[in-house]
XYZ file of C-alpha atoms in Angstrom:
671
model
C 0.000 0.000 0.000
C 2.853 2.386 0.687
C 4.015 2.127 -2.956
C 0.675 3.262 -4.359
C 0.408 5.993 -1.746
C 3.875 7.287 -2.609
C 3.163 7.110 -6.360
C 0.014 9.167 -5.875
C 1.871 11.762 -3.818
C 4.517 12.078 -6.607
C 1.787 12.417 -9.208
C -0.034 15.141 -7.281
C 3.171 17.075 -6.613
C 4.430 16.883 -10.229
C 1.079 17.773 -11.791
C 1.047 20.794 -9.539
C 4.394 21.744 -11.122
C 2.820 21.226 -14.544
C 0.112 23.727 -13.543
C 2.880 26.099 -12.458
C 4.440 25.962 -15.932
C 1.055 26.427 -17.641
C 0.205 29.296 -15.333
C 3.537 30.999 -16.039
C 2.984 30.691 -19.792
C -0.493 32.184 -19.594
C 0.694 34.973 -17.321
C 3.321 35.967 -19.939
C 1.024 35.759 -22.962
C 1.661 39.484 -23.617
C 5.289 39.665 -22.456
C 7.667 40.949 -25.176
C 9.938 38.239 -26.553
C 8.698 35.664 -24.005
C 9.364 32.030 -24.852
C 6.812 29.547 -23.541
C 7.851 26.530 -21.437
C 6.693 22.941 -21.178
C 7.173 20.167 -18.635
C 7.885 16.529 -19.423
C 7.627 13.504 -17.077
C 9.324 10.142 -16.778
C 8.683 7.166 -14.539
C 10.828 6.493 -11.463
C 12.660 3.305 -10.555
C 10.568 0.128 -10.514
C 10.761 -2.524 -7.708
C 11.653 -5.986 -9.000
C 9.390 -8.643 -7.416
C 10.625 -11.511 -9.513
C 13.320 -11.753 -12.070
C 12.843 -13.220 -15.500
C 14.156 -16.688 -16.449
C 14.969 -18.370 -19.700
C 13.046 -21.378 -21.054
C 14.354 -24.775 -19.767
C 13.605 -28.198 -21.163
C 9.835 -28.437 -21.290
C 9.243 -25.337 -19.182
C 8.691 -21.909 -20.705
C 10.540 -18.807 -19.719
C 9.256 -16.433 -17.017
C 9.030 -12.662 -17.549
C 10.242 -10.309 -14.827
C 7.643 -8.948 -12.418
C 8.048 -5.231 -11.492
C 5.986 -2.669 -9.704
C 6.566 1.016 -10.528
C 7.168 3.503 -7.740
C 5.518 6.505 -9.500
C 6.778 9.355 -11.778
C 9.147 12.288 -11.733
C 9.950 15.477 -13.728
C 12.225 14.768 -16.655
C 12.660 18.371 -17.947
C 11.183 21.831 -18.164
C 11.953 23.008 -21.720
C 11.654 26.390 -23.420
C 10.078 26.861 -26.844
C 12.428 29.190 -28.766
C 10.152 29.307 -31.816
C 9.532 32.620 -33.581
C 6.989 34.921 -31.969
C 4.700 37.096 -34.062
C 5.865 40.647 -34.900
C 3.880 43.727 -33.997
C 4.354 47.024 -35.837
C 5.030 49.917 -33.456
C 6.536 52.574 -35.719
C 9.306 53.441 -33.247
C 12.752 53.535 -34.862
C 14.480 51.931 -31.864
C 11.909 49.116 -31.469
C 13.635 46.079 -32.948
C 12.582 42.501 -33.576
C 14.749 39.557 -34.571
C 13.302 37.360 -37.288
C 15.301 34.168 -37.123
C 18.025 33.028 -34.764
C 19.906 35.094 -32.227
C 19.600 37.253 -29.114
C 20.337 40.896 -28.444
C 23.346 41.272 -26.150
C 22.761 43.543 -23.158
C 25.441 44.611 -20.692
C 24.220 45.092 -17.113
C 26.212 46.188 -14.080
C 27.983 42.880 -13.625
C 27.449 40.638 -16.636
C 26.276 40.273 -20.215
C 22.714 39.002 -20.592
C 20.655 38.111 -23.635
C 17.137 38.991 -24.734
C 14.642 38.800 -27.562
C 12.751 41.858 -26.325
C 13.849 44.791 -28.500
C 12.020 47.701 -26.858
C 15.104 49.930 -26.767
C 15.538 53.687 -26.300
C 18.384 56.202 -26.546
C 19.349 57.770 -23.222
C 20.758 61.238 -22.639
C 24.299 59.962 -23.249
C 23.332 58.568 -26.648
C 23.507 54.974 -25.423
C 21.038 52.438 -26.834
C 19.466 50.953 -23.666
C 16.724 48.513 -22.718
C 13.252 49.710 -21.884
C 13.878 49.546 -18.103
C 17.208 51.348 -18.524
C 19.284 48.749 -16.644
C 21.093 47.347 -19.675
C 23.094 48.813 -22.576
C 22.810 47.147 -25.983
C 26.126 45.827 -27.312
C 27.580 46.074 -30.803
C 30.459 47.274 -32.934
C 31.331 50.938 -33.526
C 32.232 52.088 -37.069
C 35.239 54.262 -37.852
C 34.997 57.818 -39.198
C 34.489 56.533 -42.748
C 31.615 54.262 -41.745
C 33.617 51.031 -41.885
C 32.902 48.226 -39.413
C 35.663 46.042 -38.043
C 35.639 42.752 -36.173
C 36.709 44.458 -32.990
C 35.345 43.453 -29.588
C 31.742 44.425 -28.918
C 31.055 47.411 -26.691
C 28.292 49.708 -25.537
C 26.418 51.123 -28.511
C 26.607 54.913 -28.284
C 24.915 57.062 -30.925
C 27.073 60.182 -31.496
C 24.204 62.677 -31.422
C 26.538 65.632 -32.013
C 28.592 63.958 -34.735
C 29.542 65.910 -37.862
C 30.825 64.641 -41.172
C 33.856 66.401 -42.607
C 33.455 67.834 -46.124
C 34.722 65.758 -49.018
C 35.965 67.102 -52.323
C 34.214 65.606 -55.349
C 36.457 63.393 -57.452
C 33.872 61.457 -59.481
C 30.721 62.401 -61.387
C 28.618 59.617 -62.913
C 26.398 60.255 -65.930
C 23.205 58.443 -66.834
C 21.417 60.223 -69.663
C 20.328 59.935 -73.284
C 21.203 62.215 -76.195
C 18.464 62.315 -78.834
C 19.965 61.201 -82.143
C 17.076 62.759 -84.102
C 16.982 66.057 -82.218
C 17.494 69.284 -84.134
C 17.572 72.774 -82.682
C 19.686 74.070 -85.592
C 17.432 76.954 -86.653
C 18.921 78.885 -89.554
C 19.503 82.635 -89.600
C 20.937 84.850 -92.311
C 24.280 86.300 -91.321
C 25.213 87.914 -94.645
C 23.231 87.924 -97.898
C 26.420 87.978 -99.977
C 27.162 90.176 -102.969
C 24.798 93.110 -103.293
C 23.243 94.345 -106.525
C 25.092 97.228 -108.207
C 25.682 98.640 -111.685
C 27.579 95.546 -112.815
C 26.185 92.778 -110.555
C 22.684 91.449 -110.149
C 23.386 90.452 -106.536
C 22.451 87.194 -104.871
C 18.788 88.170 -104.688
C 18.207 86.507 -101.297
C 14.973 87.550 -99.613
C 14.744 85.092 -96.673
C 16.118 81.972 -94.961
C 13.765 79.583 -93.149
C 13.853 76.180 -91.444
C 15.964 74.031 -89.154
C 18.820 71.770 -90.244
C 17.790 68.121 -90.251
C 21.238 67.027 -89.066
C 20.913 69.249 -85.985
C 24.472 70.530 -86.296
C 25.186 74.140 -85.392
C 27.833 76.207 -87.121
C 28.568 78.528 -90.054
C 27.607 77.837 -93.678
C 29.514 79.836 -96.297
C 27.722 79.489 -99.646
C 29.363 80.462 -102.944
C 27.221 80.638 -106.106
C 28.672 80.688 -109.621
C 26.985 80.785 -113.026
C 23.831 82.578 -114.095
C 20.137 81.953 -113.581
C 17.820 80.781 -116.333
C 17.006 83.380 -119.025
C 13.632 83.787 -120.774
C 13.377 83.633 -124.566
C 12.816 87.242 -125.701
C 12.329 88.894 -129.109
C 11.375 92.299 -130.573
C 9.434 93.500 -133.541
C 11.454 94.459 -136.598
C 9.633 97.765 -136.808
C 10.479 100.438 -134.249
C 8.975 103.846 -133.573
C 5.611 102.320 -132.803
C 3.034 104.011 -130.659
C 0.140 102.513 -128.782
C -2.298 104.332 -131.085
C -0.591 103.428 -134.339
C -2.950 101.516 -136.616
C -1.641 98.325 -138.191
C -2.448 99.556 -141.735
C -0.417 102.713 -141.143
C 2.931 101.174 -140.181
C 5.813 101.600 -142.547
C 4.095 104.611 -144.094
C 0.839 102.761 -144.733
C -0.574 101.546 -148.005
C 1.069 98.430 -149.354
C 3.741 98.721 -146.679
C 1.176 98.450 -143.905
C -0.690 95.382 -142.708
C -3.179 94.409 -145.398
C -4.548 91.141 -143.979
C -4.725 89.601 -140.516
C -7.125 86.658 -140.937
C -4.675 83.786 -140.132
C -2.239 85.235 -137.550
C -0.911 82.359 -135.352
C 1.268 82.065 -132.239
C 2.804 78.681 -131.353
C 4.205 77.964 -127.875
C 7.164 75.593 -127.263
C 7.652 74.479 -130.847
C 8.901 70.915 -131.163
C 8.109 69.977 -127.575
C 5.512 67.674 -126.081
C 3.596 70.732 -124.887
C 3.496 72.492 -128.275
C 0.244 74.417 -128.795
C -0.869 76.906 -131.473
C -3.233 79.841 -130.968
C -4.963 81.663 -133.890
C -5.425 85.287 -132.943
C -8.884 86.661 -133.514
C -10.722 89.964 -133.131
C -8.277 92.112 -135.080
C -8.545 94.070 -138.326
C -6.104 96.118 -140.293
C -7.608 99.138 -138.618
C -6.741 97.831 -135.153
C -4.067 99.703 -133.251
C -0.793 98.464 -131.826
C -2.488 98.611 -128.435
C -5.317 96.402 -129.741
C -2.757 93.901 -131.087
C -0.875 93.699 -127.778
C -4.100 93.286 -125.806
C -5.314 90.499 -128.119
C -2.016 88.639 -127.767
C -2.010 89.049 -123.974
C -5.577 87.758 -123.754
C -5.294 84.840 -126.166
C -1.723 83.498 -125.653
C -1.065 82.102 -122.142
C 2.569 81.655 -121.064
C 3.868 84.638 -123.015
C 4.033 88.375 -122.465
C 3.651 91.123 -125.094
C 4.394 94.778 -124.422
C 5.442 98.027 -126.096
C 8.824 99.379 -125.037
C 8.141 102.928 -123.929
C 11.462 103.715 -122.199
C 13.265 106.148 -124.448
C 16.625 105.070 -123.053
C 16.038 101.439 -123.994
C 17.770 100.405 -127.233
C 14.537 98.689 -128.248
C 12.412 101.786 -127.644
C 9.243 101.792 -129.727
C 9.275 98.032 -130.441
C 6.940 95.256 -129.347
C 8.649 92.876 -126.897
C 7.699 89.193 -127.142
C 8.804 87.131 -124.126
C 8.261 83.569 -122.916
C 7.041 83.772 -119.302
C 8.960 80.590 -118.264
C 12.734 80.945 -118.278
C 14.832 78.133 -119.644
C 16.457 76.571 -122.688
C 15.037 78.190 -125.846
C 14.850 74.821 -127.528
C 12.203 73.831 -124.996
C 10.599 77.088 -123.946
C 10.032 79.270 -127.049
C 7.484 81.260 -129.046
C 6.847 81.267 -132.825
C 4.757 83.921 -134.543
C 3.590 83.045 -138.125
C 1.325 84.272 -140.861
C -0.514 81.065 -141.393
C -1.485 81.802 -144.980
C -1.404 84.470 -147.668
C -4.480 85.960 -146.054
C -2.281 87.314 -143.226
C 0.829 89.506 -143.369
C 1.015 90.947 -139.808
C 4.166 88.984 -138.948
C 5.877 89.797 -142.254
C 5.085 93.513 -142.004
C 5.680 93.954 -138.247
C 8.024 91.229 -136.898
C 9.974 89.321 -139.591
C 9.905 89.719 -143.354
C 9.829 85.926 -143.780
C 6.417 85.746 -142.134
C 7.815 83.643 -139.280
C 9.474 84.935 -136.130
C 11.146 82.483 -133.729
C 11.759 83.661 -130.148
C 14.072 80.975 -128.767
C 17.145 82.582 -127.252
C 16.362 81.480 -123.644
C 19.046 79.661 -121.680
C 18.894 77.154 -118.807
C 20.347 77.957 -115.404
C 24.065 77.363 -114.953
C 23.988 78.199 -111.239
C 26.119 76.030 -108.937
C 26.045 76.504 -105.160
C 28.747 75.084 -102.892
C 28.280 75.114 -99.103
C 31.424 75.100 -96.966
C 30.417 74.278 -93.385
C 32.381 74.669 -90.159
C 30.634 73.320 -87.073
C 30.676 74.933 -83.639
C 32.857 72.117 -82.293
C 35.763 73.298 -84.444
C 35.999 70.190 -86.647
C 37.518 70.467 -90.122
C 35.334 72.245 -92.673
C 33.284 70.134 -95.067
C 31.853 71.059 -98.464
C 28.818 69.949 -100.413
C 26.881 71.030 -103.483
C 23.368 72.314 -102.840
C 20.328 71.889 -105.072
C 18.461 74.731 -106.773
C 14.718 74.575 -107.239
C 12.932 76.450 -110.010
C 9.797 78.507 -109.525
C 7.051 76.510 -111.294
C 5.636 79.730 -112.741
C 8.727 81.608 -113.911
C 11.356 78.867 -114.334
C 13.855 80.970 -112.393
C 15.897 79.313 -109.642
C 14.316 80.801 -106.512
C 14.880 78.072 -103.902
C 18.131 76.597 -102.602
C 17.845 73.307 -100.681
C 20.044 70.678 -99.002
C 21.615 72.859 -96.342
C 22.240 70.876 -93.110
C 21.055 67.643 -94.782
C 17.792 69.400 -95.583
C 15.230 71.271 -93.571
C 16.606 74.738 -94.444
C 15.372 76.686 -97.458
C 17.052 79.798 -98.885
C 14.642 81.915 -100.884
C 15.273 84.492 -103.619
C 11.846 85.479 -104.904
C 13.258 87.253 -107.963
C 15.766 84.508 -108.711
C 19.297 83.814 -107.508
C 22.378 85.551 -108.744
C 26.092 84.824 -108.370
C 28.224 85.675 -105.351
C 31.296 85.974 -107.580
C 32.796 89.047 -109.156
C 32.647 87.154 -112.459
C 29.762 84.637 -112.390
C 31.547 82.363 -114.863
C 34.899 82.343 -113.054
C 34.912 80.494 -109.706
C 38.358 81.919 -108.919
C 37.110 85.523 -109.031
C 36.437 87.621 -105.946
C 33.674 86.098 -103.853
C 31.227 87.628 -101.413
C 29.592 84.444 -100.085
C 26.250 84.064 -98.380
C 26.704 83.397 -94.637
C 24.078 81.380 -92.796
C 24.332 80.466 -89.134
C 22.658 77.415 -87.628
C 22.075 77.173 -83.879
C 23.590 74.366 -81.825
C 21.573 71.297 -80.883
C 22.597 70.783 -77.291
C 21.518 69.227 -74.010
C 22.636 70.406 -70.595
C 22.498 68.907 -67.133
C 23.794 70.326 -63.856
C 24.907 68.957 -60.522
C 26.447 70.457 -57.397
C 30.041 69.411 -56.699
C 32.195 70.251 -53.670
C 35.703 71.458 -52.895
C 37.811 70.400 -49.910
C 36.214 73.001 -47.623
C 32.706 71.857 -48.480
C 31.795 74.788 -50.725
C 29.221 73.872 -53.344
C 29.852 74.648 -57.020
C 27.298 74.187 -59.797
C 28.852 72.072 -62.531
C 27.053 72.074 -65.882
C 27.653 69.467 -68.574
C 26.640 70.625 -72.066
C 26.528 68.216 -75.014
C 26.549 69.705 -78.531
C 25.957 67.764 -81.741
C 28.868 67.889 -84.212
C 29.205 67.290 -87.947
C 30.913 63.939 -87.257
C 28.349 61.160 -87.306
C 27.487 59.744 -83.846
C 29.695 62.303 -82.131
C 28.867 65.083 -79.649
C 31.129 67.664 -78.121
C 30.892 67.962 -74.335
C 31.911 70.869 -72.162
C 32.018 71.195 -68.367
C 31.608 74.613 -66.774
C 31.459 75.871 -63.185
C 29.990 79.112 -61.930
C 31.872 81.989 -60.316
C 34.159 82.249 -58.457
C 35.455 78.953 -59.846
C 37.459 78.743 -63.084
C 38.239 75.771 -65.289
C 41.903 74.792 -65.462
C 41.980 71.831 -67.842
C 40.032 68.878 -69.154
C 36.849 70.917 -69.413
C 35.834 69.765 -72.889
C 36.128 66.832 -75.233
C 34.037 64.505 -77.373
C 31.789 61.523 -76.762
C 31.246 58.980 -79.520
C 28.617 56.278 -79.906
C 28.259 53.003 -81.751
C 25.523 52.624 -84.355
C 23.330 50.853 -81.780
C 23.465 53.870 -79.455
C 25.913 52.388 -76.944
C 28.962 54.283 -75.736
C 32.057 53.903 -77.941
C 34.523 56.487 -76.618
C 34.835 59.337 -74.119
C 37.676 61.742 -74.847
C 39.175 64.675 -72.935
C 40.944 67.533 -74.666
C 44.648 66.732 -74.907
C 43.980 63.395 -73.133
C 43.791 65.111 -69.744
C 41.835 62.287 -68.120
C 39.943 64.511 -65.670
C 38.200 67.864 -65.383
C 40.157 70.189 -63.091
C 39.017 73.578 -61.834
C 40.141 76.211 -59.364
C 37.252 76.580 -56.887
C 38.276 80.116 -55.941
C 37.405 79.271 -52.326
C 40.359 77.093 -51.299
C 43.972 76.514 -52.228
C 43.400 72.994 -53.507
C 42.129 72.530 -57.113
C 39.259 70.102 -57.621
C 39.948 67.260 -60.045
C 36.893 65.279 -61.175
C 36.862 62.120 -63.235
C 33.692 61.942 -65.321
C 32.246 58.421 -65.548
C 30.151 58.089 -68.757
C 29.406 54.384 -68.257
C 30.672 51.138 -69.748
C 31.877 51.073 -73.336
C 29.484 49.053 -75.503
C 26.736 49.162 -72.879
C 23.666 51.217 -72.026
C 24.444 51.776 -68.340
C 25.650 55.365 -68.694
C 25.300 57.919 -71.462
C 23.580 56.742 -74.655
C 22.459 58.088 -78.032
C 19.097 56.786 -79.244
C 16.096 58.224 -81.051
C 14.410 59.016 -77.755
C 13.970 62.312 -75.980
C 16.811 63.952 -74.102
C 16.879 62.575 -70.564
C 18.894 63.016 -67.404
C 17.590 60.171 -65.284
C 20.512 60.321 -62.872
C 23.676 62.298 -62.414
C 25.564 61.540 -59.221
C 28.752 62.681 -57.534
C 30.623 61.591 -54.410
C 31.436 64.901 -52.708
C 29.623 66.744 -49.938
C 29.856 69.622 -47.522
C 30.030 69.383 -43.749
C 26.944 67.786 -42.210
C 25.381 67.256 -38.782
C 23.518 64.163 -37.659
C 19.772 64.625 -38.141
C 18.323 61.146 -37.689
C 19.183 57.469 -37.614
C 17.903 54.383 -39.336
C 18.544 50.703 -38.656
C 18.732 48.219 -41.492
C 17.990 44.495 -41.572
C 21.602 43.616 -40.733
C 21.419 45.718 -37.584
C 23.622 48.482 -38.962
C 22.781 51.879 -37.454
C 22.911 54.430 -40.261
C 23.224 58.143 -39.549
C 21.376 60.541 -41.856
C 23.312 63.794 -42.029
C 22.168 67.246 -43.101
C 24.427 67.167 -46.167
C 22.625 64.132 -47.568
C 25.316 61.672 -46.517
C 24.241 58.364 -44.997
C 27.026 56.923 -42.851
C 27.189 53.682 -40.874
C 27.697 54.608 -37.213
C 27.569 51.192 -35.577
C 26.052 47.731 -35.847
C 23.949 45.831 -33.315
C 25.561 42.520 -32.407
C 23.590 39.300 -31.949
C 24.549 36.193 -30.000
C 23.685 32.639 -30.909
C 24.053 29.444 -28.851
C 24.513 25.820 -29.726
C 21.959 24.880 -27.066
C 19.366 27.567 -26.451
C 17.593 25.351 -23.877
C 20.759 25.476 -21.819
C 20.106 29.166 -21.127
C 18.759 30.226 -17.771
C 15.976 32.738 -17.286
C 17.337 35.792 -15.448
C 14.168 37.908 -15.166
C 13.314 41.161 -16.970
C 13.110 39.190 -20.264
C 16.806 38.304 -19.912
C 18.577 35.002 -20.388
C 21.909 34.082 -18.823
C 24.460 31.589 -20.046
C 25.200 28.301 -18.277
C 27.627 25.510 -18.919
C 24.785 23.724 -20.712
C 24.246 26.545 -23.199
C 27.903 26.977 -24.091
C 29.617 30.250 -24.944
C 27.845 32.701 -27.255
C 28.781 33.057 -30.920
C 28.724 36.793 -31.680
C 28.028 38.282 -35.126
C 25.648 40.332 -37.260
C 22.120 39.285 -38.141
C 22.274 38.773 -41.890
C 26.033 38.515 -42.249
C 26.555 35.697 -39.755
C 23.224 34.103 -38.829
C 20.925 34.536 -41.812
C 18.479 36.415 -39.594
C 17.047 39.886 -40.065
C 16.362 42.747 -37.701
C 13.044 44.455 -38.284
C 13.024 48.164 -37.383
C 9.785 49.493 -35.898
C 8.597 46.040 -34.797
C 8.567 44.081 -31.530
C 8.498 40.308 -31.131
C 5.534 39.198 -29.045
C 5.221 36.130 -26.777
C 5.045 32.802 -28.607
C 2.623 31.327 -26.023
C -0.334 29.523 -27.663
C -3.369 30.001 -25.394
C -5.318 27.167 -26.973
C -2.529 24.736 -26.189
C -2.106 26.159 -22.687
C -5.791 25.711 -21.859
C -5.580 22.152 -23.159
C -2.533 21.493 -20.988
C -4.392 23.022 -18.036
C -7.200 20.476 -18.426
C -4.643 17.688 -18.750
C -2.865 18.837 -15.592
C -6.166 19.102 -13.710
C -7.234 15.601 -14.659
C -3.819 14.190 -13.786
C -3.930 15.914 -10.397
C -7.454 14.617 -9.702
C -6.564 11.045 -10.646
C -3.439 10.984 -8.478
C -5.399 12.476 -5.577
C -7.906 9.638 -5.995
C -5.030 7.098 -5.752
C -4.032 8.641 -2.422
C -7.632 8.554 -1.155
C -8.195 4.907 -2.141
C -4.821 3.833 -0.729
C -5.723 5.548 2.552
C -9.062 3.740 2.678
C -7.397 0.379 2.124
C -4.859 1.089 4.871
C -7.729 1.983 7.178
C -9.370 -1.365 6.459
C -6.111 -3.165 7.177
C -5.858 -1.369 10.493
C -9.402 -2.409 11.366
C -8.567 -6.119 10.948
C -7.263 -6.131 14.570
C -10.660 -5.267 16.074
């Protein structure tokens, strides 16, 4: 009976301990970083009543007979599983997702915790919520570099400043529009002017923008002469507008006696040949009537009486083809179609036929010599003249800047040469300026004292295919010293081919005017053959990013903590600098740790020594800023364990009660 009584007592006592564990878990259901516990049992030693024997001859073997003496506690374990994370929004609230513990130094020892409700005290130390522990980590050097030095108290240098740094690198990331053109044309000089011996160039306007987008100076020389109209004159002079046809040459038989079949043929021998028979005239008609009839009935030709007394042809009728050009193509023929007409024979040509065919085609040649703004070698090309569809005169000059620019001479072009037929004669060329096609981007750079200087990069299209000139400038009081211009060249696919400095300087150097030390900047255009820097495509000009590595002096404004636990200072000059890193500790046997109160754990021989490192770098964990890890206690499981503990306690209590009753009966046997 004593065995069962003792077993019951052990059961009651140990199930009470199970309730203690469950109660502790439930009590800490809202404790930051709390890890729930569990209790496990094992049986105690069993009393051997009879040993087991092996089979012998015809007798079977006998199993051992044992009676258990109850149960005992085997272990109380901790569940180090991940707790849920709660967003708090506080910068110094930290939660570990994964393995590891924060290391906290107290007055006499280092302790470990998963509760990351930290604050910064008046000394800049990162401390626990109750203020009795300082978080441990590694301090970065002045350049923000972390070393593997021993961990120490994490102190945030609230008054820290960053020293200014002179810029030595500028990185470009932009696109130059291959199809862009800002090369608007303007007339600089109209060339040779008209005078007593020269017709002049005749230019009236210049319009358009060069298709190639290249800015510079076009010097245009024109030789030859424009097209000339076929022109003839009546054989009879001294005519007056009122003179009657029958009265010319003294009248009578010498005057016009018949005008019934007077014909005018345009462009004889050509595909457009057409003949007009003039009507409405009589021998009594006047010279004025004749001219009016011809003007009204013959399109494409002009007829007029020369009334200028100084003109050698004064008093004659001028016959002129309206369209200038080769007389073999553009001509006029006046004929007396039959014996019933003698107006041509009496007035224009005794043969009865007058051919007006002395017109000549244009011999104009225009050569454009172009020098671009980048200073490349001059190039020359022949331009194309365009005739006026009405007059046949060359009144348009095209092809300048690969097209897009039109030079206009409404009255027809003339030569720029002293002698139009001699290209070696004195020349007064036409000068046309085209504006540069450029793209600019600016960035602030710094000298050694932290003074800011606005650096502007300007890219200008040149006459060399797939090439732009670049120039770097800085505002006053700074002055460029060297390496402030060069060229950038591209492959046909728009990728970078070459970046060149003037005289192979290798860097842009300027005197800041604010310190004794010049600033030397290497410009990084990107990778040759790639699209990771400056490019040239048929897309709009862009400046997605231009960066530089200098800065002025800055003061600490705020901090941030990344997933590796690095504390990053945000300074007023835009610099982000690593100040320190929060260290984590990991153990080979977390269950060997000992609870030390205040959410702390202490090491024991069972846990082993801590392995110290950074969250991501060493343990594959992350630190979540603005979050706290909550308790990992599962209330559903705890309530279930509570019922189990209650039933176990009740059953063991019943064993004690029944054993007591049996002992009472045994005692009563003596009565």
